[in-house]
């Protein structure tokens, strides 16, 4: 049985002086509906709590099932208006509204889901998907993990005697090396620590020091997405972003062998090999964590490596690339936004780097996913396509009804608790054997 939670957050976009406010939300707190059922979006326009009547509001719909539309309405005496739409198949829709008050433009968005538990991936998994990725893994498994480590001081004061940190590099054949930070408690004994690996969202930057995880008694690895040097000046990363990594998400998108994400996924697998080679790892508990592009990588990690026992993927990217082929919004990186990404060759190649197909191979790990109902980057339909594909019965998804491509603090707190509980259950199970 799949489990779903929802968190309702502030849905308004507010001007700099906090007034006026345009609020858009579905008429149900959980914003969930059945196929063909009317979805009523409530629009409210106020100024310092007072209704703004007879105001022109421009609205626009985005959604799955080719639901589109735009128009203009006028608020009633209570400063409100209602728009009604429906979806005839599982999916999501988003309503955006905009008004100009005293020369200032304000906007708000609301989202709704229709039977999201029944969303399935847009395209089947390639018949040779496992053979392709087993070959990638075999190439890496055949080579010893030889890491270059350099101890560096923690970048938070007062932790020198509590946490050890290493800047490390591990060769990854066929591309850039894995580069990241390793952190663990001072004095950690062999086979004593659960492991955790952190993956990065989109963009270009160095790794972060996973000090919080180390302080909580874990051996932690944080790798940057591109295998680039850590701790460099800001200009170093800006130059890469403007130069060779400017459009990395589209690089090689017409070929599974040349896809940029093939190299990225090989590095994350190599990073898992490195973490597992550390004598302090307990050999049992391994958590993969990330947000956005990092969330997609966490799903890939859990699908590639059965040693991953827990996967936390917030608003995961890299899901359901083929959604656009059936009139559904695809998640980032949206290869189809580029001409070369819309060819039959590119669509077929994208299946090999689709987190949905890795999610299908997560058989036992505990999984925690989150999605925002007004997220246009990693659309909720693409996230649910991945979540519903996970065969592991130990999974949960949090619906942040009013969130765009952000994760509320309460949701991060819930996933932190999920990780802690996972470690406790795994340890208790070991003791009871």
PDB file of N, CA and C in Angstrom, residues 111-177:
ATOM      1  N   UNK A 111      -2.470  24.371  -7.127  1.00  0.00           N
ATOM      2  CA  UNK A 111      -2.405  23.128  -7.877  1.00  0.00           C
ATOM      3  C   UNK A 111      -3.377  22.100  -7.354  1.00  0.00           C
ATOM      4  N   UNK A 112      -3.660  21.089  -8.172  1.00  0.00           N
ATOM      5  CA  UNK A 112      -4.560  20.010  -7.777  1.00  0.00           C
ATOM      6  C   UNK A 112      -4.148  18.728  -8.492  1.00  0.00           C
ATOM      7  N   UNK A 113      -4.381  17.600  -7.823  1.00  0.00           N
ATOM      8  CA  UNK A 113      -4.053  16.308  -8.391  1.00  0.00           C
ATOM      9  C   UNK A 113      -5.288  15.455  -8.573  1.00  0.00           C
ATOM     10  N   UNK A 114      -5.288  14.675  -9.639  1.00  0.00           N
ATOM     11  CA  UNK A 114      -6.391  13.762  -9.940  1.00  0.00           C
ATOM     12  C   UNK A 114      -5.861  12.332  -9.906  1.00  0.00           C
ATOM     13  N   UNK A 115      -6.297  11.581  -8.905  1.00  0.00           N
ATOM     14  CA  UNK A 115      -5.895  10.178  -8.733  1.00  0.00           C
ATOM     15  C   UNK A 115      -4.401   9.977  -8.998  1.00  0.00           C
ATOM     16  N   UNK A 116      -3.548  10.726  -8.315  1.00  0.00           N
ATOM     17  CA  UNK A 116      -2.103  10.608  -8.594  1.00  0.00           C
ATOM     18  C   UNK A 116      -1.557   9.211  -8.333  1.00  0.00           C
ATOM     19  N   UNK A 117      -2.223   8.453  -7.461  1.00  0.00           N
ATOM     20  CA  UNK A 117      -1.744   7.098  -7.179  1.00  0.00           C
ATOM     21  C   UNK A 117      -1.853   6.184  -8.393  1.00  0.00           C
ATOM     22  N   UNK A 118      -2.567   6.637  -9.419  1.00  0.00           N
ATOM     23  CA  UNK A 118      -2.738   5.828 -10.625  1.00  0.00           C
ATOM     24  C   UNK A 118      -1.910   6.330 -11.803  1.00  0.00           C
ATOM     25  N   UNK A 119      -1.051   7.320 -11.573  1.00  0.00           N
ATOM     26  CA  UNK A 119      -0.172   7.792 -12.648  1.00  0.00           C
ATOM     27  C   UNK A 119       0.893   6.730 -12.923  1.00  0.00           C
ATOM     28  N   UNK A 120       1.077   6.403 -14.186  1.00  0.00           N
ATOM     29  CA  UNK A 120       2.090   5.428 -14.592  1.00  0.00           C
ATOM     30  C   UNK A 120       3.075   6.098 -15.550  1.00  0.00           C
ATOM     31  N   UNK A 121       4.286   5.552 -15.682  1.00  0.00           N
ATOM     32  CA  UNK A 121       5.263   6.153 -16.587  1.00  0.00           C
ATOM     33  C   UNK A 121       4.748   6.243 -18.014  1.00  0.00           C
ATOM     34  N   UNK A 122       5.197   7.267 -18.713  1.00  0.00           N
ATOM     35  CA  UNK A 122       4.722   7.502 -20.075  1.00  0.00           C
ATOM     36  C   UNK A 122       5.225   6.455 -21.053  1.00  0.00           C
ATOM     37  N   UNK A 123       6.425   5.912 -20.791  1.00  0.00           N
ATOM     38  CA  UNK A 123       7.041   4.992 -21.736  1.00  0.00           C
ATOM     39  C   UNK A 123       7.514   3.730 -21.018  1.00  0.00           C
ATOM     40  N   UNK A 124       7.536   2.607 -21.723  1.00  0.00           N
ATOM     41  CA  UNK A 124       8.037   1.376 -21.106  1.00  0.00           C
ATOM     42  C   UNK A 124       9.545   1.419 -20.932  1.00  0.00           C
ATOM     43  N   UNK A 125      10.040   0.599 -20.039  1.00  0.00           N
ATOM     44  CA  UNK A 125      11.484   0.475 -19.852  1.00  0.00           C
ATOM     45  C   UNK A 125      12.086  -0.269 -21.037  1.00  0.00           C
ATOM     46  N   UNK A 126      13.207   0.214 -21.578  1.00  0.00           N
ATOM     47  CA  UNK A 126      13.844  -0.515 -22.689  1.00  0.00           C
ATOM     48  C   UNK A 126      14.163  -1.953 -22.301  1.00  0.00           C
ATOM     49  N   UNK A 127      14.036  -2.841 -23.249  1.00  0.00           N
ATOM     50  CA  UNK A 127      14.275  -4.264 -22.979  1.00  0.00           C
ATOM     51  C   UNK A 127      15.697  -4.530 -22.507  1.00  0.00           C
ATOM     52  N   UNK A 128      16.649  -3.721 -22.977  1.00  0.00           N
ATOM     53  CA  UNK A 128      18.045  -3.948 -22.604  1.00  0.00           C
ATOM     54  C   UNK A 128      18.531  -2.946 -21.552  1.00  0.00           C
ATOM     55  N   UNK A 129      17.610  -2.358 -20.818  1.00  0.00           N
ATOM     56  CA  UNK A 129      17.985  -1.373 -19.796  1.00  0.00           C
ATOM     57  C   UNK A 129      18.935  -1.983 -18.769  1.00  0.00           C
ATOM     58  N   UNK A 130      18.570  -3.136 -18.228  1.00  0.00           N
ATOM     59  CA  UNK A 130      19.416  -3.773 -17.214  1.00  0.00           C
ATOM     60  C   UNK A 130      20.764  -4.179 -17.789  1.00  0.00           C
ATOM     61  N   UNK A 131      20.758  -4.702 -19.006  1.00  0.00           N
ATOM     62  CA  UNK A 131      22.028  -5.107 -19.627  1.00  0.00           C
ATOM     63  C   UNK A 131      22.943  -3.901 -19.798  1.00  0.00           C
ATOM     64  N   UNK A 132      22.376  -2.773 -20.205  1.00  0.00           N
ATOM     65  CA  UNK A 132      23.169  -1.566 -20.397  1.00  0.00           C
ATOM     66  C   UNK A 132      23.791  -1.111 -19.095  1.00  0.00           C
ATOM     67  N   UNK A 133      22.993  -1.012 -18.031  1.00  0.00           N
ATOM     68  CA  UNK A 133      23.520  -0.509 -16.771  1.00  0.00           C
ATOM     69  C   UNK A 133      24.349  -1.542 -16.023  1.00  0.00           C
ATOM     70  N   UNK A 134      24.073  -2.818 -16.229  1.00  0.00           N
ATOM     71  CA  UNK A 134      24.940  -3.839 -15.633  1.00  0.00           C
ATOM     72  C   UNK A 134      26.338  -3.771 -16.234  1.00  0.00           C
ATOM     73  N   UNK A 135      26.410  -3.420 -17.510  1.00  0.00           N
ATOM     74  CA  UNK A 135      27.718  -3.265 -18.147  1.00  0.00           C
ATOM     75  C   UNK A 135      28.455  -2.061 -17.562  1.00  0.00           C
ATOM     76  N   UNK A 136      27.734  -0.955 -17.328  1.00  0.00           N
ATOM     77  CA  UNK A 136      28.365   0.213 -16.712  1.00  0.00           C
ATOM     78  C   UNK A 136      28.911  -0.143 -15.324  1.00  0.00           C
ATOM     79  N   UNK A 137      28.114  -0.846 -14.553  1.00  0.00           N
ATOM     80  CA  UNK A 137      28.531  -1.228 -13.203  1.00  0.00           C
ATOM     81  C   UNK A 137      29.709  -2.196 -13.251  1.00  0.00           C
ATOM     82  N   UNK A 138      29.669  -3.141 -14.200  1.00  0.00           N
ATOM     83  CA  UNK A 138      30.751  -4.129 -14.291  1.00  0.00           C
ATOM     84  C   UNK A 138      32.084  -3.447 -14.573  1.00  0.00           C
ATOM     85  N   UNK A 139      32.075  -2.426 -15.421  1.00  0.00           N
ATOM     86  CA  UNK A 139      33.305  -1.704 -15.716  1.00  0.00           C
ATOM     87  C   UNK A 139      33.876  -1.049 -14.457  1.00  0.00           C
ATOM     88  N   UNK A 140      33.001  -0.520 -13.621  1.00  0.00           N
ATOM     89  CA  UNK A 140      33.454   0.134 -12.393  1.00  0.00           C
ATOM     90  C   UNK A 140      33.815  -0.886 -11.315  1.00  0.00           C
ATOM     91  N   UNK A 141      33.056  -1.982 -11.260  1.00  0.00           N
ATOM     92  CA  UNK A 141      33.341  -3.018 -10.256  1.00  0.00           C
ATOM     93  C   UNK A 141      34.702  -3.668 -10.487  1.00  0.00           C
ATOM     94  N   UNK A 142      35.146  -3.658 -11.739  1.00  0.00           N
ATOM     95  CA  UNK A 142      36.398  -4.340 -12.077  1.00  0.00           C
ATOM     96  C   UNK A 142      37.629  -3.558 -11.636  1.00  0.00           C
ATOM     97  N   UNK A 143      37.432  -2.306 -11.247  1.00  0.00           N
ATOM     98  CA  UNK A 143      38.564  -1.468 -10.883  1.00  0.00           C
ATOM     99  C   UNK A 143      38.580  -1.192  -9.386  1.00  0.00           C
ATOM    100  N   UNK A 144      39.740  -1.299  -8.766  1.00  0.00           N
ATOM    101  CA  UNK A 144      39.817  -1.016  -7.327  1.00  0.00           C
ATOM    102  C   UNK A 144      39.484   0.446  -7.037  1.00  0.00           C
ATOM    103  N   UNK A 145      38.913   0.658  -5.866  1.00  0.00           N
ATOM    104  CA  UNK A 145      38.588   2.012  -5.429  1.00  0.00           C
ATOM    105  C   UNK A 145      39.831   2.605  -4.774  1.00  0.00           C
ATOM    106  N   UNK A 146      40.510   3.440  -5.502  1.00  0.00           N
ATOM    107  CA  UNK A 146      41.723   4.068  -4.988  1.00  0.00           C
ATOM    108  C   UNK A 146      41.464   5.561  -4.847  1.00  0.00           C
ATOM    109  N   UNK A 147      41.278   5.987  -3.626  1.00  0.00           N
ATOM    110  CA  UNK A 147      40.897   7.373  -3.363  1.00  0.00           C
ATOM    111  C   UNK A 147      42.100   8.209  -2.945  1.00  0.00           C
ATOM    112  N   UNK A 148      42.094   9.438  -3.381  1.00  0.00           N
ATOM    113  CA  UNK A 148      43.043  10.429  -2.896  1.00  0.00           C
ATOM    114  C   UNK A 148      42.321  11.263  -1.846  1.00  0.00           C
ATOM    115  N   UNK A 149      42.824  11.244  -0.622  1.00  0.00           N
ATOM    116  CA  UNK A 149      42.181  11.960   0.472  1.00  0.00           C
ATOM    117  C   UNK A 149      43.121  13.001   1.062  1.00  0.00           C
ATOM    118  N   UNK A 150      42.533  14.139   1.359  1.00  0.00           N
ATOM    119  CA  UNK A 150      43.298  15.208   2.004  1.00  0.00           C
ATOM    120  C   UNK A 150      42.456  15.751   3.156  1.00  0.00           C
ATOM    121  N   UNK A 151      42.970  15.584   4.380  1.00  0.00           N
ATOM    122  CA  UNK A 151      42.189  16.062   5.524  1.00  0.00           C
ATOM    123  C   UNK A 151      42.137  17.594   5.519  1.00  0.00           C
ATOM    124  N   UNK A 152      40.932  18.100   5.752  1.00  0.00           N
ATOM    125  CA  UNK A 152      40.715  19.551   5.784  1.00  0.00           C
ATOM    126  C   UNK A 152      39.932  19.885   7.050  1.00  0.00           C
ATOM    127  N   UNK A 153      40.081  21.097   7.557  1.00  0.00           N
ATOM    128  CA  UNK A 153      39.333  21.459   8.764  1.00  0.00           C
ATOM    129  C   UNK A 153      37.853  21.649   8.461  1.00  0.00           C
ATOM    130  N   UNK A 154      36.978  21.303   9.405  1.00  0.00           N
ATOM    131  CA  UNK A 154      35.545  21.570   9.215  1.00  0.00           C
ATOM    132  C   UNK A 154      35.315  23.066   9.007  1.00  0.00           C
ATOM    133  N   UNK A 155      34.355  23.401   8.160  1.00  0.00           N
ATOM    134  CA  UNK A 155      34.105  24.815   7.897  1.00  0.00           C
ATOM    135  C   UNK A 155      33.087  25.431   8.850  1.00  0.00           C
ATOM    136  N   UNK A 156      32.915  24.784  10.003  1.00  0.00           N
ATOM    137  CA  UNK A 156      32.120  25.354  11.099  1.00  0.00           C
ATOM    138  C   UNK A 156      32.990  25.361  12.346  1.00  0.00           C
ATOM    139  N   UNK A 157      33.052  26.478  13.049  1.00  0.00           N
ATOM    140  CA  UNK A 157      33.930  26.557  14.226  1.00  0.00           C
ATOM    141  C   UNK A 157      33.491  25.607  15.332  1.00  0.00           C
ATOM    142  N   UNK A 158      34.487  25.136  16.088  1.00  0.00           N
ATOM    143  CA  UNK A 158      34.204  24.310  17.251  1.00  0.00           C
ATOM    144  C   UNK A 158      34.053  22.830  16.983  1.00  0.00           C
ATOM    145  N   UNK A 159      34.255  22.390  15.729  1.00  0.00           N
ATOM    146  CA  UNK A 159      34.042  20.975  15.414  1.00  0.00           C
ATOM    147  C   UNK A 159      35.344  20.206  15.193  1.00  0.00           C
ATOM    148  N   UNK A 160      36.477  20.875  15.343  1.00  0.00           N
ATOM    149  CA  UNK A 160      37.752  20.233  15.027  1.00  0.00           C
ATOM    150  C   UNK A 160      37.997  18.950  15.813  1.00  0.00           C
ATOM    151  N   UNK A 161      37.568  18.910  17.057  1.00  0.00           N
ATOM    152  CA  UNK A 161      37.789  17.716  17.863  1.00  0.00           C
ATOM    153  C   UNK A 161      36.663  16.713  17.803  1.00  0.00           C
ATOM    154  N   UNK A 162      35.626  17.001  17.016  1.00  0.00           N
ATOM    155  CA  UNK A 162      34.448  16.127  16.972  1.00  0.00           C
ATOM    156  C   UNK A 162      34.251  15.442  15.625  1.00  0.00           C
ATOM    157  N   UNK A 163      34.664  16.118  14.561  1.00  0.00           N
ATOM    158  CA  UNK A 163      34.415  15.601  13.212  1.00  0.00           C
ATOM    159  C   UNK A 163      35.695  15.665  12.386  1.00  0.00           C
ATOM    160  N   UNK A 164      35.963  14.596  11.650  1.00  0.00           N
ATOM    161  CA  UNK A 164      37.049  14.589  10.679  1.00  0.00           C
ATOM    162  C   UNK A 164      36.459  14.771   9.282  1.00  0.00           C
ATOM    163  N   UNK A 165      37.116  15.597   8.486  1.00  0.00           N
ATOM    164  CA  UNK A 165      36.644  15.868   7.134  1.00  0.00           C
ATOM    165  C   UNK A 165      37.786  15.657   6.149  1.00  0.00           C
ATOM    166  N   UNK A 166      37.471  15.019   5.034  1.00  0.00           N
ATOM    167  CA  UNK A 166      38.458  14.806   3.977  1.00  0.00           C
ATOM    168  C   UNK A 166      37.891  15.282   2.644  1.00  0.00           C
ATOM    169  N   UNK A 167      38.696  16.007   1.906  1.00  0.00           N
ATOM    170  CA  UNK A 167      38.404  16.312   0.508  1.00  0.00           C
ATOM    171  C   UNK A 167      38.958  15.122  -0.280  1.00  0.00           C
ATOM    172  N   UNK A 168      38.112  14.460  -1.070  1.00  0.00           N
ATOM    173  CA  UNK A 168      38.566  13.232  -1.728  1.00  0.00           C
ATOM    174  C   UNK A 168      38.273  13.254  -3.223  1.00  0.00           C
ATOM    175  N   UNK A 169      38.990  12.411  -3.921  1.00  0.00           N
ATOM    176  CA  UNK A 169      38.813  12.215  -5.355  1.00  0.00           C
ATOM    177  C   UNK A 169      38.988  10.732  -5.656  1.00  0.00           C
ATOM    178  N   UNK A 170      38.099  10.201  -6.487  1.00  0.00           N
ATOM    179  CA  UNK A 170      38.179   8.796  -6.908  1.00  0.00           C
ATOM    180  C   UNK A 170      38.041   8.755  -8.422  1.00  0.00           C
ATOM    181  N   UNK A 171      38.955   8.110  -9.094  1.00  0.00           N
ATOM    182  CA  UNK A 171      38.907   8.016 -10.551  1.00  0.00           C
ATOM    183  C   UNK A 171      37.645   7.285 -10.989  1.00  0.00           C
ATOM    184  N   UNK A 172      37.043   7.780 -12.062  1.00  0.00           N
ATOM    185  CA  UNK A 172      35.855   7.149 -12.642  1.00  0.00           C
ATOM    186  C   UNK A 172      36.098   7.018 -14.139  1.00  0.00           C
ATOM    187  N   UNK A 173      36.460   5.856 -14.606  1.00  0.00           N
ATOM    188  CA  UNK A 173      36.852   5.678 -16.004  1.00  0.00           C
ATOM    189  C   UNK A 173      35.806   6.218 -16.979  1.00  0.00           C
ATOM    190  N   UNK A 174      36.319   6.843 -18.035  1.00  0.00           N
ATOM    191  CA  UNK A 174      35.431   7.345 -19.071  1.00  0.00           C
ATOM    192  C   UNK A 174      34.927   8.749 -18.848  1.00  0.00           C
ATOM    193  N   UNK A 175      35.382   9.405 -17.789  1.00  0.00           N
ATOM    194  CA  UNK A 175      34.904  10.757 -17.524  1.00  0.00           C
ATOM    195  C   UNK A 175      35.621  11.388 -16.354  1.00  0.00           C
ATOM    196  N   UNK A 176      35.023  12.432 -15.835  1.00  0.00           N
ATOM    197  CA  UNK A 176      35.622  13.114 -14.693  1.00  0.00           C
ATOM    198  C   UNK A 176      35.613  12.208 -13.464  1.00  0.00           C
ATOM    199  N   UNK A 177      36.517  12.442 -12.528  1.00  0.00           N
ATOM    200  CA  UNK A 177      36.515  11.642 -11.294  1.00  0.00           C
ATOM    201  C   UNK A 177      35.354  12.029 -10.385  1.00  0.00           C
TER     202      UNK A 177
END
